[in-house]
Amino acid sequence: MPRGRDHRVKPPPFEYHAPASVDETYALLGSLEDAKVLAGGQSLVPLLNFRLARPAHIVDINRIPNLDRIYERDGGVAVQALVRHAGVEDSELVARVCPLLSAAVRLVAHRVIRNRGTLCGSLAHADPAAELPAVLLALGGQVVARSTRGERTIPAADLFTSVMQSALAPDELLVEAWFPASPKKSAIAEESRRHGDFALAGAVRAGDRLALFGVASTPVLADPKNPTQGLQPSGDLEATPEFRLHLVQVLTDRVFTS
Amino acid sequence: MKVNGVQHPAPVDPRRLLSDHLRHDLGLTGTHVGCEHGVCGCCTVLFDGAPIRSCLMLAMQAEGHEVTTIEGLAAPNAALHPVQQAFHECHGLQCGFCTPGFVLSVVGLLAEHPHPTALQIDEGISGNLCRCTGYASIRRAVVRAVELSKQ
Amino acid sequence: MTTRWFGARVQRVEDDRLLRGRGHFTDDINEGALESCLVRSPFAHARIKSIDVTAARALPGVVAVYIASDLPFGSTDLPILIPHPNLTHGRTQRCLASAVVRYVGEAVAFVVAENRYIAEDAADLVEVDYEPLPVVITPEVSAAAQHLVHDDVPGNVAAEMLQEVGDVKAALAKAPHRKQLRLRFERGAASPMEGRAVWARWSESEHRLTVYDSTQSPTSIRGGLAVLFGLPESNVDVIAPDVGGGFGPKIMLFYPDELLVPFAAMRLGRPVKWTEDRQEHFVATNHERGQVHEVEVGFDSEGRVLALSDDFIHDAGAYTPYGIILPIITAAQVPGPYRVPNYRVRFRDMYTNATPTSPYRGAGRPHACFVMERTLDAIAAALGLDRTEVRRRNLIQPDQFPYEVGVMWQDGNQVVYDSGDYPALVKRALEMLGPRPDGDHIGMGLSPYVEGTGVGPYEGAHVQVLVSGKVVAATGIPNQGQAHATVWAQIVADQLGVDVSDVEVSSGDTRRFKWGVGTFASRAAIMAGNAMAVAAGMVAEKAKLIAAEHLEADPADLELAGGSVRVKGSADRGIPLAAVAVLSNPMRYAFGGGTEAATQFAAKPRPGPPLPEGEQPGLEATGYFSPVGSAWAAGCHAAYVHVDPKTFRLEILKYVVVHDCGRLINPMVVEGQIEGGVAQGIGGAFYERLAYDADGQLRNASFMEFLMPYATEIPPIEIDHIETPSPLNPLGIKGAGEAGVIPVGAVLASAIEEALGVPITEMPLSPLKLYELSRQRVTEPRP
């Protein structure tokens, strides 16, 4: 029996929490059932508005101080949880140390969305068609997750587990993402229908490493000489699996030619 | 939260969207709602000076911040802001529904890029949908706004 | 009268309040109104076995939940806006479904609550037991008629119509060459930025119903509500306030909410409002554009069309509330600006389990243009002739007007083109287009077109000069951004010799003007513009008569200029218009202000009553315009495009428009209409479509997936005008509202076909579509 959409557009009821510190946040996430973290809200609030997400609790982390820094560490650049995409876009540090990230963040939606959306939120959201998870993967970066149980580092290769699913536990907060310095030969290319749309397919080159997005349930590493090998992309209104594979080859050629 | 310089209490219901709070609780109906999923830009306001989608923010999140809506751009009987004036001169609006969102997005654009290139203009206005104008007059309005801002 | 304003690029009087965020859109109105939402069917075709609203009614904050059995009109089928003898099996829905639902989005229950959030919570609690039925999606599936949308409509055919000029069968048989084409259009949607909204208040003490509605036809809504609720029309006010775009689908009689909201207001004794959200808009506000054409053309070796047969099916959706205007327009406009000596067109209007269709900017003309232009391109390809030359050889020539096409138009008259110069349009378009740019995978497209505009039956206007000297004018036709208030102020200002800023225009408010038809079909400028001229002209004549008496001059020697009525060429012998307004009312001494000024002009008393028989007080008049036939605008678009052979991305390198809408009242406004129309045309050609799955679910009911173009997708366009005045109305104007969108698909199809070397037979296109066509060409090379 076909399940129709309900056609509702207003958020369903939820309990709202606005912790003032990271410890308060860990305590909330550790004790609440069915809670979602609200950072930028550019991905979560549309889901709330469509009632596609109906969490019992919203934990708004925007009031936490000292969580919005970009700084150099371990030869790369660290981006904390409340750094907005716009902040990454405007950062001279990022432009100097990791120009690939600088280029990639400019492809995320539109500036108005980037004013609120957070880089760490994008990683936690794990949309397979998003640019930044693929950049993290191509560079071999990692994220830091914290909870009442302690802290752990999750490398990019382990972070994205499935469509909109990450390895984060329900009680963990993604507090920081770390990107290595991007190699000299780095580039990102994508094909989308309109400016700022999610990509039909995309390719990220970091030196000789290649990561693809939009063509699998997570971003994937691929062999630049045979990028479509093993890929089984899905089809949707704007791209069949064959068209995606075709674009993968085109985009791989593009990033490896410049 | 401060809206157009005036202090207002936040709503009681946490799920109240900022767009609905501005329009229906505060009576500032100049901010319009076109899609409630962040794509059309009709709901764009300035949040601490930067353009954001008010349909993608819970009103409570605006507590302690400054929101500027279209009504706050020019005082009631005072002259139009240069961006508004430019839209008028260039026929940059027809039905007017997308206009407040565009005007505030352009205010944000020119704050970042006072002398934008053609590419920066297109990038800057590419996050807002307009169904009436075909965007040509809006592009002209941005160019004119740059001129008027210099004066 | 002056000619100072007609033809001038006057900036809009509407802008200030809209720019300041002080527009007055229907959802902006609160006044303590309850809010509401509709429960809609999630199934495309299903029997309703039961509806349980108990839990919904019990939710705190919910004031009422209505289903069909709660409504006095619950078993009344909603009316058909434009009946037609060929619409033998017209069907409309009821306000709220109770037995069967036939499209996803059909309304089933109406929830009224303190606010929309709670209303939606309650809607979640309404339990409807649906028994799904077989779904019919796409007109082709409908035509196969394996399943029926309506049990009592055989073959799913709502209407069938056949028209023939000449003898197509014989002409095809004799033709030296023949070609067949199959052309297909996917559904699309107008998608104005403001969705639909209704606000209503019932005043028991005044026995008065007031409705604000984001509609393109407040006068029709008013008439319908009065009949339905058993009220005198004078007790029903319907106002279209600021409307954020219409483009067609905001005309209906009725959408269910247009009855439910007033009903609830009357029942509950409180104002009630309803505003659709974008998701609802996608399934519940009318669509358009779905058609499939089977064409056969016979032509000679010079590329001249000898005979054309077009057999097409039109996707009506689940119901036919608008009648069959859309396929009638397509049928009428296929020949376009060309001579087609033998033409046969048959259409069948097919039911499908999808949202009903009604006109969206272009209203069947884009399809017609596409059909003819693809046919001419096919002729050119078959004969190895230049595509533009084939058009030249078939164009109607300037000395052939009035030109009778031989088929029926949407107003029931025959299609007769009144005036135009089509070769000049093609010539000018080519000049503007210029030489082909260098590079690979570049293609050119060119398409002239005609546009039937200014359909009747009439519009009216009231014009009054106030004692302050300001002028107020009103018409029943509403506006959705087309600068009516400015454009008609220009017409009135010219007639009365005043400044545009001294004329205030009201439109779409039945309290100010109660007769009218609506804004659609590129008719407003012609209809209301001419009505304004008539009414203002009458005021001018009366002003001259009054002034003549007091100036002791001959009215024929007087003119209106500079805000005065004065002797021609003698600026110091005149009376200010404000004073004439005072003088027009024998009660003048009851007023202050301009009376002192007026008394100095007081004529000697004359015999008889102060208000002579047959005269009325005041400097005002009401005038109407009713056309004998449509005025036919025309134009030509041309473009160069580049298609990337790897990504199949489309780049429009240059796009030019030459446009003839007769005399231009305000060129700035016309250009804005064209620019907006072209953008919608580009959207409809390469980005927008409504994708239904086989279960009748709309797969892309959001702005994320229904791809309306942003600024980055729309190139700048160049526009030029040619003016061939229409002989059918005193102002000589033709409509302009839809011109921008009509030929865009044809132009881009032709250009992309050349750029990529693949046959284009459908709309819309996309990189995916072009990729697949290219692969087909590789595996199945053309002979």
PDB file of C-alpha atoms in Angstrom, chain C residues 228-408:
ATOM      1  CA  LEU C 228     -24.155  29.721  -2.314  1.00  0.00           C
ATOM      2  CA  PHE C 229     -24.826  31.380   1.015  1.00  0.00           C
ATOM      3  CA  GLY C 230     -28.107  32.926  -0.065  1.00  0.00           C
ATOM      4  CA  LEU C 231     -26.955  36.488   0.465  1.00  0.00           C
ATOM      5  CA  PRO C 232     -27.622  39.531  -1.689  1.00  0.00           C
ATOM      6  CA  GLU C 233     -24.465  40.365  -3.616  1.00  0.00           C
ATOM      7  CA  SER C 234     -24.429  43.768  -1.990  1.00  0.00           C
ATOM      8  CA  ASN C 235     -23.852  42.036   1.345  1.00  0.00           C
ATOM      9  CA  VAL C 236     -20.752  40.225   0.159  1.00  0.00           C
ATOM     10  CA  ASP C 237     -17.402  41.973  -0.268  1.00  0.00           C
ATOM     11  CA  VAL C 238     -14.462  40.157  -1.830  1.00  0.00           C
ATOM     12  CA  ILE C 239     -11.114  41.852  -1.967  1.00  0.00           C
ATOM     13  CA  ALA C 240      -7.945  40.698  -3.636  1.00  0.00           C
ATOM     14  CA  PRO C 241      -5.386  42.713  -1.662  1.00  0.00           C
ATOM     15  CA  ASP C 242      -1.731  42.594  -2.664  1.00  0.00           C
ATOM     16  CA  VAL C 243      -1.317  39.260  -4.406  1.00  0.00           C
ATOM     17  CA  GLY C 244       2.146  37.743  -4.673  1.00  0.00           C
ATOM     18  CA  GLY C 245       1.932  36.495  -8.223  1.00  0.00           C
ATOM     19  CA  GLY C 246      -0.923  34.691  -9.910  1.00  0.00           C
ATOM     20  CA  PHE C 247       0.051  33.387 -13.323  1.00  0.00           C
ATOM     21  CA  GLY C 248      -3.235  31.591 -13.785  1.00  0.00           C
ATOM     22  CA  PRO C 249      -3.986  29.026 -11.088  1.00  0.00           C
ATOM     23  CA  LYS C 250      -5.399  31.635  -8.723  1.00  0.00           C
ATOM     24  CA  ILE C 251      -8.564  31.736 -10.787  1.00  0.00           C
ATOM     25  CA  MET C 252     -11.070  29.153  -9.786  1.00  0.00           C
ATOM     26  CA  LEU C 253     -14.657  29.000  -8.869  1.00  0.00           C
ATOM     27  CA  PHE C 254     -14.028  27.612  -6.315  1.00  0.00           C
ATOM     28  CA  TYR C 255     -11.145  26.095  -4.530  1.00  0.00           C
ATOM     29  CA  PRO C 256     -12.730  24.337  -1.502  1.00  0.00           C
ATOM     30  CA  ASP C 257     -11.128  26.730   0.969  1.00  0.00           C
ATOM     31  CA  GLU C 258     -12.843  29.676  -0.701  1.00  0.00           C
ATOM     32  CA  LEU C 259     -16.118  28.237   0.578  1.00  0.00           C
ATOM     33  CA  LEU C 260     -14.902  26.603   3.772  1.00  0.00           C
ATOM     34  CA  VAL C 261     -13.279  29.681   5.246  1.00  0.00           C
ATOM     35  CA  PRO C 262     -16.336  31.945   4.864  1.00  0.00           C
ATOM     36  CA  PHE C 263     -18.550  29.100   6.046  1.00  0.00           C
ATOM     37  CA  ALA C 264     -16.485  28.632   9.200  1.00  0.00           C
ATOM     38  CA  ALA C 265     -16.431  32.389   9.823  1.00  0.00           C
ATOM     39  CA  MET C 266     -20.205  32.481   9.611  1.00  0.00           C
ATOM     40  CA  ARG C 267     -20.642  29.434  11.824  1.00  0.00           C
ATOM     41  CA  LEU C 268     -18.096  30.337  14.474  1.00  0.00           C
ATOM     42  CA  GLY C 269     -18.762  34.053  14.739  1.00  0.00           C
ATOM     43  CA  ARG C 270     -15.039  34.830  14.499  1.00  0.00           C
ATOM     44  CA  PRO C 271     -12.850  35.694  11.544  1.00  0.00           C
ATOM     45  CA  VAL C 272     -11.178  32.631  10.052  1.00  0.00           C
ATOM     46  CA  LYS C 273      -8.126  32.468   7.836  1.00  0.00           C
ATOM     47  CA  TRP C 274      -6.365  29.820   5.792  1.00  0.00           C
ATOM     48  CA  THR C 275      -2.958  30.046   4.159  1.00  0.00           C
ATOM     49  CA  GLU C 276      -1.563  27.190   2.156  1.00  0.00           C
ATOM     50  CA  ASP C 277       1.995  26.051   2.652  1.00  0.00           C
ATOM     51  CA  ARG C 278       4.288  25.193  -0.200  1.00  0.00           C
ATOM     52  CA  GLN C 279       3.812  21.437   0.013  1.00  0.00           C
ATOM     53  CA  GLU C 280       0.053  21.890  -0.196  1.00  0.00           C
ATOM     54  CA  HIS C 281       0.483  24.265  -3.059  1.00  0.00           C
ATOM     55  CA  PHE C 282       2.211  21.578  -5.060  1.00  0.00           C
ATOM     56  CA  VAL C 283      -0.628  19.127  -4.756  1.00  0.00           C
ATOM     57  CA  ALA C 284      -3.695  21.264  -4.281  1.00  0.00           C
ATOM     58  CA  THR C 285      -3.252  24.300  -6.518  1.00  0.00           C
ATOM     59  CA  ASN C 286      -3.913  23.667 -10.169  1.00  0.00           C
ATOM     60  CA  HIS C 287      -1.229  22.461 -12.554  1.00  0.00           C
ATOM     61  CA  GLU C 288      -0.901  22.704 -16.317  1.00  0.00           C
ATOM     62  CA  ARG C 289       1.172  21.791 -19.334  1.00  0.00           C
ATOM     63  CA  GLY C 290       0.536  18.045 -19.768  1.00  0.00           C
ATOM     64  CA  GLN C 291      -0.231  17.219 -23.432  1.00  0.00           C
ATOM     65  CA  VAL C 292       0.758  14.653 -26.070  1.00  0.00           C
ATOM     66  CA  HIS C 293       0.500  15.509 -29.771  1.00  0.00           C
ATOM     67  CA  GLU C 294       0.485  13.265 -32.835  1.00  0.00           C
ATOM     68  CA  VAL C 295       1.209  15.471 -35.816  1.00  0.00           C
ATOM     69  CA  GLU C 296       1.225  14.799 -39.498  1.00  0.00           C
ATOM     70  CA  VAL C 297       2.276  17.458 -41.989  1.00  0.00           C
ATOM     71  CA  GLY C 298       2.203  17.544 -45.756  1.00  0.00           C
ATOM     72  CA  PHE C 299       4.500  19.975 -47.511  1.00  0.00           C
ATOM     73  CA  ASP C 300       5.929  20.848 -50.902  1.00  0.00           C
ATOM     74  CA  SER C 301       9.522  20.924 -52.025  1.00  0.00           C
ATOM     75  CA  GLU C 302       9.813  24.599 -51.144  1.00  0.00           C
ATOM     76  CA  GLY C 303       8.989  23.829 -47.541  1.00  0.00           C
ATOM     77  CA  ARG C 304       5.507  25.272 -47.641  1.00  0.00           C
ATOM     78  CA  VAL C 305       2.950  23.661 -45.409  1.00  0.00           C
ATOM     79  CA  LEU C 306       0.063  22.230 -47.405  1.00  0.00           C
ATOM     80  CA  ALA C 307      -1.782  20.341 -44.698  1.00  0.00           C
ATOM     81  CA  LEU C 308      -1.432  19.823 -40.967  1.00  0.00           C
ATOM     82  CA  SER C 309      -3.184  17.314 -38.777  1.00  0.00           C
ATOM     83  CA  ASP C 310      -2.818  17.429 -35.015  1.00  0.00           C
ATOM     84  CA  ASP C 311      -4.416  14.869 -32.770  1.00  0.00           C
ATOM     85  CA  PHE C 312      -3.677  15.540 -29.138  1.00  0.00           C
ATOM     86  CA  ILE C 313      -4.649  14.529 -25.666  1.00  0.00           C
ATOM     87  CA  HIS C 314      -4.710  16.972 -22.792  1.00  0.00           C
ATOM     88  CA  ASP C 315      -4.135  16.036 -19.162  1.00  0.00           C
ATOM     89  CA  ALA C 316      -7.151  17.402 -17.313  1.00  0.00           C
ATOM     90  CA  GLY C 317      -6.302  15.935 -13.950  1.00  0.00           C
ATOM     91  CA  ALA C 318      -8.996  14.460 -11.770  1.00  0.00           C
ATOM     92  CA  TYR C 319     -11.625  17.112 -12.435  1.00  0.00           C
ATOM     93  CA  THR C 320     -12.496  19.800 -14.951  1.00  0.00           C
ATOM     94  CA  PRO C 321     -13.411  22.857 -12.864  1.00  0.00           C
ATOM     95  CA  TYR C 322     -12.089  25.240 -15.483  1.00  0.00           C
ATOM     96  CA  GLY C 323     -13.714  23.637 -18.483  1.00  0.00           C
ATOM     97  CA  ILE C 324     -11.730  23.005 -21.657  1.00  0.00           C
ATOM     98  CA  ILE C 325     -10.271  26.404 -22.355  1.00  0.00           C
ATOM     99  CA  LEU C 326      -6.711  25.056 -22.357  1.00  0.00           C
ATOM    100  CA  PRO C 327      -7.035  22.540 -25.200  1.00  0.00           C
ATOM    101  CA  ILE C 328      -9.245  24.986 -27.111  1.00  0.00           C
ATOM    102  CA  ILE C 329      -6.486  27.568 -26.979  1.00  0.00           C
ATOM    103  CA  THR C 330      -3.867  25.047 -28.066  1.00  0.00           C
ATOM    104  CA  ALA C 331      -6.044  23.923 -30.963  1.00  0.00           C
ATOM    105  CA  ALA C 332      -6.608  27.515 -32.010  1.00  0.00           C
ATOM    106  CA  GLN C 333      -2.994  28.587 -31.826  1.00  0.00           C
ATOM    107  CA  VAL C 334      -1.165  25.739 -33.562  1.00  0.00           C
ATOM    108  CA  PRO C 335      -1.156  27.472 -36.961  1.00  0.00           C
ATOM    109  CA  GLY C 336       0.367  30.501 -35.272  1.00  0.00           C
ATOM    110  CA  PRO C 337       1.719  33.191 -37.593  1.00  0.00           C
ATOM    111  CA  TYR C 338       1.733  30.811 -40.549  1.00  0.00           C
ATOM    112  CA  ARG C 339      -0.555  30.010 -43.474  1.00  0.00           C
ATOM    113  CA  VAL C 340      -1.951  26.549 -43.042  1.00  0.00           C
ATOM    114  CA  PRO C 341      -4.467  26.077 -45.849  1.00  0.00           C
ATOM    115  CA  ASN C 342      -5.678  22.709 -44.604  1.00  0.00           C
ATOM    116  CA  TYR C 343      -5.729  22.199 -40.858  1.00  0.00           C
ATOM    117  CA  ARG C 344      -7.375  19.520 -38.836  1.00  0.00           C
ATOM    118  CA  VAL C 345      -7.155  19.400 -35.058  1.00  0.00           C
ATOM    119  CA  ARG C 346      -8.798  16.982 -32.725  1.00  0.00           C
ATOM    120  CA  PHE C 347      -8.305  16.917 -29.003  1.00  0.00           C
ATOM    121  CA  ARG C 348      -9.485  14.748 -26.179  1.00  0.00           C
ATOM    122  CA  ASP C 349      -9.417  16.030 -22.630  1.00  0.00           C
ATOM    123  CA  MET C 350      -8.366  13.097 -20.473  1.00  0.00           C
ATOM    124  CA  TYR C 351      -8.961  12.488 -16.791  1.00  0.00           C
ATOM    125  CA  THR C 352      -6.033  11.342 -14.669  1.00  0.00           C
ATOM    126  CA  ASN C 353      -5.655  10.793 -10.939  1.00  0.00           C
ATOM    127  CA  ALA C 354      -3.678  13.966 -10.483  1.00  0.00           C
ATOM    128  CA  THR C 355      -4.238  17.573  -9.499  1.00  0.00           C
ATOM    129  CA  PRO C 356      -6.696  19.318 -11.833  1.00  0.00           C
ATOM    130  CA  THR C 357      -5.246  21.544 -14.527  1.00  0.00           C
ATOM    131  CA  SER C 358      -6.146  25.090 -15.431  1.00  0.00           C
ATOM    132  CA  PRO C 359      -4.339  27.863 -17.297  1.00  0.00           C
ATOM    133  CA  TYR C 360      -0.790  28.811 -16.385  1.00  0.00           C
ATOM    134  CA  ARG C 361       0.840  31.705 -18.209  1.00  0.00           C
ATOM    135  CA  GLY C 362       0.696  30.812 -21.861  1.00  0.00           C
ATOM    136  CA  ALA C 363      -2.360  28.663 -21.305  1.00  0.00           C
ATOM    137  CA  GLY C 364      -1.935  26.192 -24.123  1.00  0.00           C
ATOM    138  CA  ARG C 365      -0.130  28.580 -26.450  1.00  0.00           C
ATOM    139  CA  PRO C 366       3.382  27.325 -25.615  1.00  0.00           C
ATOM    140  CA  HIS C 367       2.317  23.846 -26.688  1.00  0.00           C
ATOM    141  CA  ALA C 368       0.851  25.120 -29.930  1.00  0.00           C
ATOM    142  CA  CYS C 369       3.967  27.102 -30.731  1.00  0.00           C
ATOM    143  CA  PHE C 370       6.195  24.117 -29.964  1.00  0.00           C
ATOM    144  CA  VAL C 371       4.151  21.873 -32.240  1.00  0.00           C
ATOM    145  CA  MET C 372       4.300  24.224 -35.193  1.00  0.00           C
ATOM    146  CA  GLU C 373       7.942  25.152 -34.748  1.00  0.00           C
ATOM    147  CA  ARG C 374       9.124  21.563 -34.382  1.00  0.00           C
ATOM    148  CA  THR C 375       7.126  20.718 -37.474  1.00  0.00           C
ATOM    149  CA  LEU C 376       8.778  23.470 -39.484  1.00  0.00           C
ATOM    150  CA  ASP C 377      12.195  22.360 -38.253  1.00  0.00           C
ATOM    151  CA  ALA C 378      11.365  18.823 -39.341  1.00  0.00           C
ATOM    152  CA  ILE C 379      10.404  20.133 -42.780  1.00  0.00           C
ATOM    153  CA  ALA C 380      13.668  22.040 -43.012  1.00  0.00           C
ATOM    154  CA  ALA C 381      15.660  18.983 -42.017  1.00  0.00           C
ATOM    155  CA  ALA C 382      13.820  16.777 -44.507  1.00  0.00           C
ATOM    156  CA  LEU C 383      14.489  19.143 -47.398  1.00  0.00           C
ATOM    157  CA  GLY C 384      17.922  20.376 -46.332  1.00  0.00           C
ATOM    158  CA  LEU C 385      16.633  23.948 -46.192  1.00  0.00           C
ATOM    159  CA  ASP C 386      17.573  26.746 -43.801  1.00  0.00           C
ATOM    160  CA  ARG C 387      15.199  26.698 -40.839  1.00  0.00           C
ATOM    161  CA  THR C 388      14.597  30.437 -40.861  1.00  0.00           C
ATOM    162  CA  GLU C 389      13.921  30.416 -44.586  1.00  0.00           C
ATOM    163  CA  VAL C 390      11.220  27.779 -44.118  1.00  0.00           C
ATOM    164  CA  ARG C 391       9.550  30.097 -41.628  1.00  0.00           C
ATOM    165  CA  ARG C 392       9.729  33.017 -44.016  1.00  0.00           C
ATOM    166  CA  ARG C 393       8.073  31.002 -46.742  1.00  0.00           C
ATOM    167  CA  ASN C 394       5.125  30.166 -44.519  1.00  0.00           C
ATOM    168  CA  LEU C 395       4.547  33.430 -42.654  1.00  0.00           C
ATOM    169  CA  ILE C 396       1.320  35.362 -43.058  1.00  0.00           C
ATOM    170  CA  GLN C 397       2.198  38.562 -44.887  1.00  0.00           C
ATOM    171  CA  PRO C 398       1.429  42.098 -43.683  1.00  0.00           C
ATOM    172  CA  ASP C 399      -1.152  42.685 -46.410  1.00  0.00           C
ATOM    173  CA  GLN C 400      -3.221  39.676 -45.419  1.00  0.00           C
ATOM    174  CA  PHE C 401      -4.935  41.204 -42.369  1.00  0.00           C
ATOM    175  CA  PRO C 402      -7.502  40.657 -40.990  1.00  0.00           C
ATOM    176  CA  TYR C 403      -6.550  36.990 -41.355  1.00  0.00           C
ATOM    177  CA  GLU C 404      -9.075  34.261 -40.679  1.00  0.00           C
ATOM    178  CA  VAL C 405      -7.564  31.056 -39.380  1.00  0.00           C
ATOM    179  CA  GLY C 406     -10.811  29.112 -39.478  1.00  0.00           C
ATOM    180  CA  VAL C 407     -10.921  27.622 -35.993  1.00  0.00           C
ATOM    181  CA  MET C 408     -12.611  28.660 -32.783  1.00  0.00           C
TER     182      MET C 408
END
